[in-house]
Each structure stands twice: as structure tokens, then as C-alpha cells.
Coordinates of C-alpha atoms in Angstrom, one line a residue:
M1 CA 6.8 2.1 -7.6
K2 CA 10.6 2.4 -7.9
Q3 CA 12.5 1.2 -10.9
L4 CA 15.6 -0.7 -9.9
F5 CA 16.7 -2.1 -13.3
P6 CA 15.5 -1.7 -16.8
D7 CA 13.0 -4.6 -16.3
L8 CA 12.5 -4.7 -12.6
W9 CA 10.4 -2.5 -10.3
E10 CA 9.9 -2.5 -6.5
T11 CA 6.6 -1.7 -4.8
Q12 CA 6.3 0.6 -1.8
E13 CA 7.5 -0.8 1.6
E14 CA 5.1 -2.4 4.0
H15 CA 5.6 -3.4 7.6
P16 CA 3.7 -6.5 8.6
F17 CA 5.8 -6.9 11.8
H18 CA 8.0 -4.5 13.9
G19 CA 11.4 -4.1 12.2
V20 CA 10.4 -6.1 9.1
T21 CA 10.0 -4.5 5.7
T22 CA 8.4 -6.2 2.7
H23 CA 8.1 -5.4 -1.0
A24 CA 6.8 -7.0 -4.1
Y25 CA 8.7 -6.9 -7.4
L26 CA 7.4 -6.5 -10.9
L27 CA 9.4 -8.0 -13.8
T28 CA 8.4 -6.5 -17.1
Q29 CA 8.6 -8.5 -20.4
D30 CA 7.0 -8.1 -23.8
S31 CA 5.4 -11.5 -23.4
G32 CA 3.7 -10.5 -20.1
N33 CA 4.7 -9.1 -16.8
T34 CA 5.4 -11.2 -13.7
L35 CA 4.9 -10.2 -10.0
F36 CA 7.0 -11.8 -7.3
Y37 CA 5.6 -11.9 -3.8
S38 CA 2.6 -9.7 -3.0
T39 CA 1.5 -6.1 -2.2
G40 CA -1.6 -4.5 -0.7
V41 CA -0.7 -1.0 -1.8
H42 CA -3.4 0.3 -4.2
E43 CA -1.2 3.0 -5.6
D44 CA 1.3 0.3 -6.7
L45 CA -1.5 -1.8 -8.4
I46 CA -2.4 1.3 -10.4
A47 CA 1.2 1.8 -11.4
I48 CA 1.5 -1.9 -12.3
Q49 CA -1.6 -1.4 -14.5
R50 CA 0.1 1.4 -16.3
L51 CA 3.1 -0.8 -16.9
G52 CA 1.0 -3.4 -18.6
G53 CA -0.5 -5.4 -15.7
I54 CA 0.7 -8.9 -14.9
S55 CA 0.2 -12.3 -16.4
R56 CA 1.6 -14.3 -13.5
Q57 CA 2.1 -13.8 -9.8
Y58 CA 4.6 -16.1 -8.0
V59 CA 4.2 -16.6 -4.2
S60 CA 7.3 -18.0 -2.5
H61 CA 5.5 -19.4 0.5
R62 CA 2.4 -19.2 2.6
D63 CA 3.3 -16.0 4.6
E64 CA 2.7 -14.0 1.4
A65 CA -0.9 -15.1 1.4
G66 CA -3.6 -12.6 2.2
P67 CA -6.6 -10.6 0.8
P68 CA -4.3 -8.7 -1.7
L69 CA -4.0 -12.0 -3.7
A70 CA -7.7 -11.9 -4.6
A71 CA -7.6 -8.1 -5.3
I72 CA -4.6 -8.6 -7.6
K73 CA -6.3 -11.4 -9.5
Q74 CA -9.5 -9.5 -9.8
M75 CA -7.7 -6.5 -11.2
F76 CA -5.4 -8.2 -13.7
G77 CA -6.9 -11.7 -14.3
N78 CA -3.4 -13.2 -13.7
Q79 CA -2.4 -16.7 -12.9
L80 CA -1.4 -17.3 -9.3
C81 CA 1.5 -19.7 -8.9
S82 CA 2.9 -21.6 -5.8
H83 CA 4.3 -24.8 -4.5
A84 CA 1.8 -27.7 -3.9
L85 CA 2.6 -27.7 -0.2
E86 CA 1.6 -24.1 0.2
V87 CA -1.7 -24.3 -1.8
N88 CA -4.0 -25.0 1.1
A89 CA -2.8 -21.9 3.0
I90 CA -2.7 -19.7 0.0
G91 CA -6.0 -21.0 -1.4
K92 CA -7.9 -19.6 1.6
Y93 CA -7.5 -16.2 -0.1
S94 CA -7.3 -16.9 -3.8
K95 CA -7.4 -19.9 -6.2
V96 CA -3.9 -21.1 -7.1
D97 CA -3.8 -21.7 -10.9
V98 CA -0.2 -23.0 -11.4
V99 CA 1.0 -25.6 -8.9
F100 CA 4.6 -27.0 -8.9
D101 CA 6.3 -29.6 -6.7
G102 CA 9.6 -29.8 -8.5
S103 CA 12.1 -27.8 -10.4
S104 CA 10.9 -26.3 -13.7
V105 CA 11.3 -23.5 -16.2
E106 CA 8.0 -21.8 -16.7
P107 CA 6.7 -20.3 -20.0
D108 CA 7.7 -16.8 -18.8
S109 CA 11.4 -18.1 -18.5
V110 CA 11.2 -18.1 -14.6
E111 CA 13.1 -21.0 -13.2
V112 CA 11.3 -22.6 -10.2
I113 CA 13.6 -24.0 -7.5
P114 CA 11.8 -25.8 -4.5
T115 CA 13.7 -24.9 -1.4
P116 CA 12.0 -26.3 1.7
G117 CA 13.1 -25.5 5.2
H118 CA 11.7 -22.1 6.0
T119 CA 8.3 -23.7 5.4
S120 CA 7.6 -27.1 3.8
G121 CA 6.9 -25.6 0.4
S122 CA 9.3 -22.6 0.3
T123 CA 10.3 -21.9 -3.3
C124 CA 12.9 -19.6 -4.9
F125 CA 12.9 -18.3 -8.4
V126 CA 15.6 -17.4 -10.9
F127 CA 15.4 -15.2 -13.9
Q128 CA 18.1 -14.4 -16.4
S129 CA 17.4 -10.8 -17.5
P130 CA 18.2 -9.9 -21.1
H131 CA 19.8 -6.8 -19.6
G132 CA 22.6 -9.0 -18.2
Y133 CA 21.5 -9.5 -14.6
R134 CA 20.7 -12.9 -13.0
Y135 CA 18.0 -12.3 -10.4
L136 CA 17.5 -14.7 -7.5
F137 CA 14.2 -14.3 -5.7
T138 CA 14.7 -16.0 -2.3
G139 CA 11.4 -15.2 -0.5
D140 CA 12.2 -15.5 3.3
L141 CA 14.5 -18.5 2.9
I142 CA 17.4 -16.1 3.3
Y143 CA 17.2 -12.3 3.7
P144 CA 19.3 -9.2 4.5
E145 CA 19.4 -8.5 8.2
D146 CA 21.3 -5.6 9.8
D147 CA 24.9 -6.1 8.6
G148 CA 24.5 -9.7 7.7
W149 CA 21.9 -12.2 6.4
G150 CA 19.2 -14.0 8.3
T151 CA 17.2 -17.2 7.9
L152 CA 14.4 -18.8 9.9
V153 CA 12.8 -22.2 10.4
Q154 CA 9.0 -22.0 10.8
W155 CA 8.3 -25.3 12.5
H156 CA 4.5 -24.7 12.6
S157 CA 4.5 -24.4 8.8
G158 CA 6.5 -27.5 8.1
G159 CA 10.0 -25.9 8.2
R160 CA 12.9 -28.1 9.2
K161 CA 16.5 -27.2 10.0
K162 CA 18.1 -29.9 7.9
A163 CA 15.9 -29.1 4.9
L164 CA 16.8 -25.5 5.2
G165 CA 20.5 -26.2 5.3
D166 CA 20.1 -28.5 2.2
S167 CA 18.2 -25.8 0.4
L168 CA 20.7 -23.1 1.2
L169 CA 23.5 -25.3 -0.2
K170 CA 21.4 -25.8 -3.4
L171 CA 21.3 -22.0 -3.8
R172 CA 25.1 -21.8 -3.2
E173 CA 25.9 -22.4 -6.9
M174 CA 23.2 -20.2 -8.4
R175 CA 25.7 -17.4 -9.2
P176 CA 23.2 -14.5 -8.9
D177 CA 24.1 -11.0 -9.7
V178 CA 21.2 -9.6 -7.6
V179 CA 19.5 -11.3 -4.6
I180 CA 15.9 -10.2 -3.9
S181 CA 14.2 -11.3 -0.8
S182 CA 10.5 -10.8 0.1
A183 CA 11.4 -9.3 3.5
S184 CA 14.4 -7.6 5.1
V185 CA 15.4 -6.3 8.5
R186 CA 16.9 -2.7 8.6
R187 CA 18.5 -3.2 5.1
S188 CA 17.4 -3.2 1.5
A189 CA 15.9 -6.5 0.4
V190 CA 17.7 -6.1 -3.0
Q191 CA 21.4 -6.9 -2.8
A192 CA 23.9 -6.8 -5.7
I193 CA 26.4 -9.6 -5.1
T194 CA 29.3 -11.4 -6.8
P195 CA 29.3 -15.3 -6.9
E196 CA 32.2 -15.3 -4.5
Q197 CA 30.3 -13.1 -2.0
W198 CA 27.2 -15.2 -2.4
R199 CA 29.0 -18.4 -1.6
A200 CA 30.5 -16.8 1.5
V201 CA 27.0 -15.6 2.6
I202 CA 25.6 -19.2 2.2
D203 CA 28.6 -20.8 4.0
Q204 CA 28.2 -18.4 6.9
T205 CA 24.4 -18.8 7.1
V206 CA 24.6 -22.6 7.0
G207 CA 27.4 -22.5 9.6
R208 CA 25.0 -20.8 12.0
L209 CA 22.2 -23.3 11.7

């Protein structure tokens, strides 16, 4: 585990596909820790246990589903959270405890933002850290790639080009300080950014759709 900010930790990298790197991210709070995305690295789960375990795990879309979800829940007794349109795929590996289909602010102060387009139920999450950073967790909706940013429509999972464009425009005004994707290609998945830079990234990405 690598500490990125006072309340945010990054798990070890995994490589599910050639050239693609994934991580999970642990947000620590006195009220209970939150895990974004998923990890299958046992050493990281031990480290998370030492940091107080987790109360909730947020999955941004079905591609993060797999056997580690059940192992994490067995170890920590946490709630698993996802969009309603992703539940069938995710539920093959572990029961989903918290299901959302619209925007909400959850009890752990995580803001849920449905952003369909990559898959039908792709979801992003925002957290305003008490340490001054506004974190935007984008899943695979938009991710750092080489010297730019990438996005992808997964047609077989209900993704649609127009929905993706609309979702990206929804994120345009989020004003993040740090953007954290679930995957990246030859770059760090964690990118510090200004609001002006973020709007430019979104405009360029939408323009390529």
C-alpha cells in the first residue's frame, strides 16, 4: 500500500490486460474506511486490515467484479455498493448490499454520480476530503492514457456513445483537485488537476467521440 494523501492509499498495481494497470484506493475516515474499485492482492488486504478495515466498497462498473469481491467481504464484513444496472454482473461474485440508480450522497459522505456510457451502469464518485482535496473517482469512464486521456464504449455491456458524451459533460463542472481512475495506460491513474485543465480534458475527450 502506498499513501498518496493523508486520507488516501493506493494498492499495488495489477495488470488484467497488456498495457493496462489497475489499482484500488482506500479512503480512511474515523467513521469507517471506504474502498473504491477492487484488489486481489492479499498483502494489500492485510495492510487495509491494519488501517482499520473497510465499511463500504464502491464498484464503479461490472469490469471490477471478480472473486476478490467475496474475499474482501469475508475478511471485512463490508457493504458492497454498485449501480442497479451492474448488479447482475457483480452479483455473480458477491451480494450487492447498497444499490443506487440515481445521484445521492451516502452516509460516508461519498457523492454518487451515475455516468452511463462506458457501460450501462457506470458510476463516478466524489469525496471532499477534510484535508482540502476534492477527489473524483472516474472508474474507466475516463482514464489517463500515454500523454493524454482515454475513454471507451463497451457496447456489449450497454455502453453507448451519446450517453458517454453526456456523462463526460456532466463531469466537466465537478471541479476536482485529484482525478482517480480505476485503470490507466502507461501513466499514473492518479492525476492532480486544476478546474481549467479538467474542463480542457473533457472538451478534448468529447471532441474525439
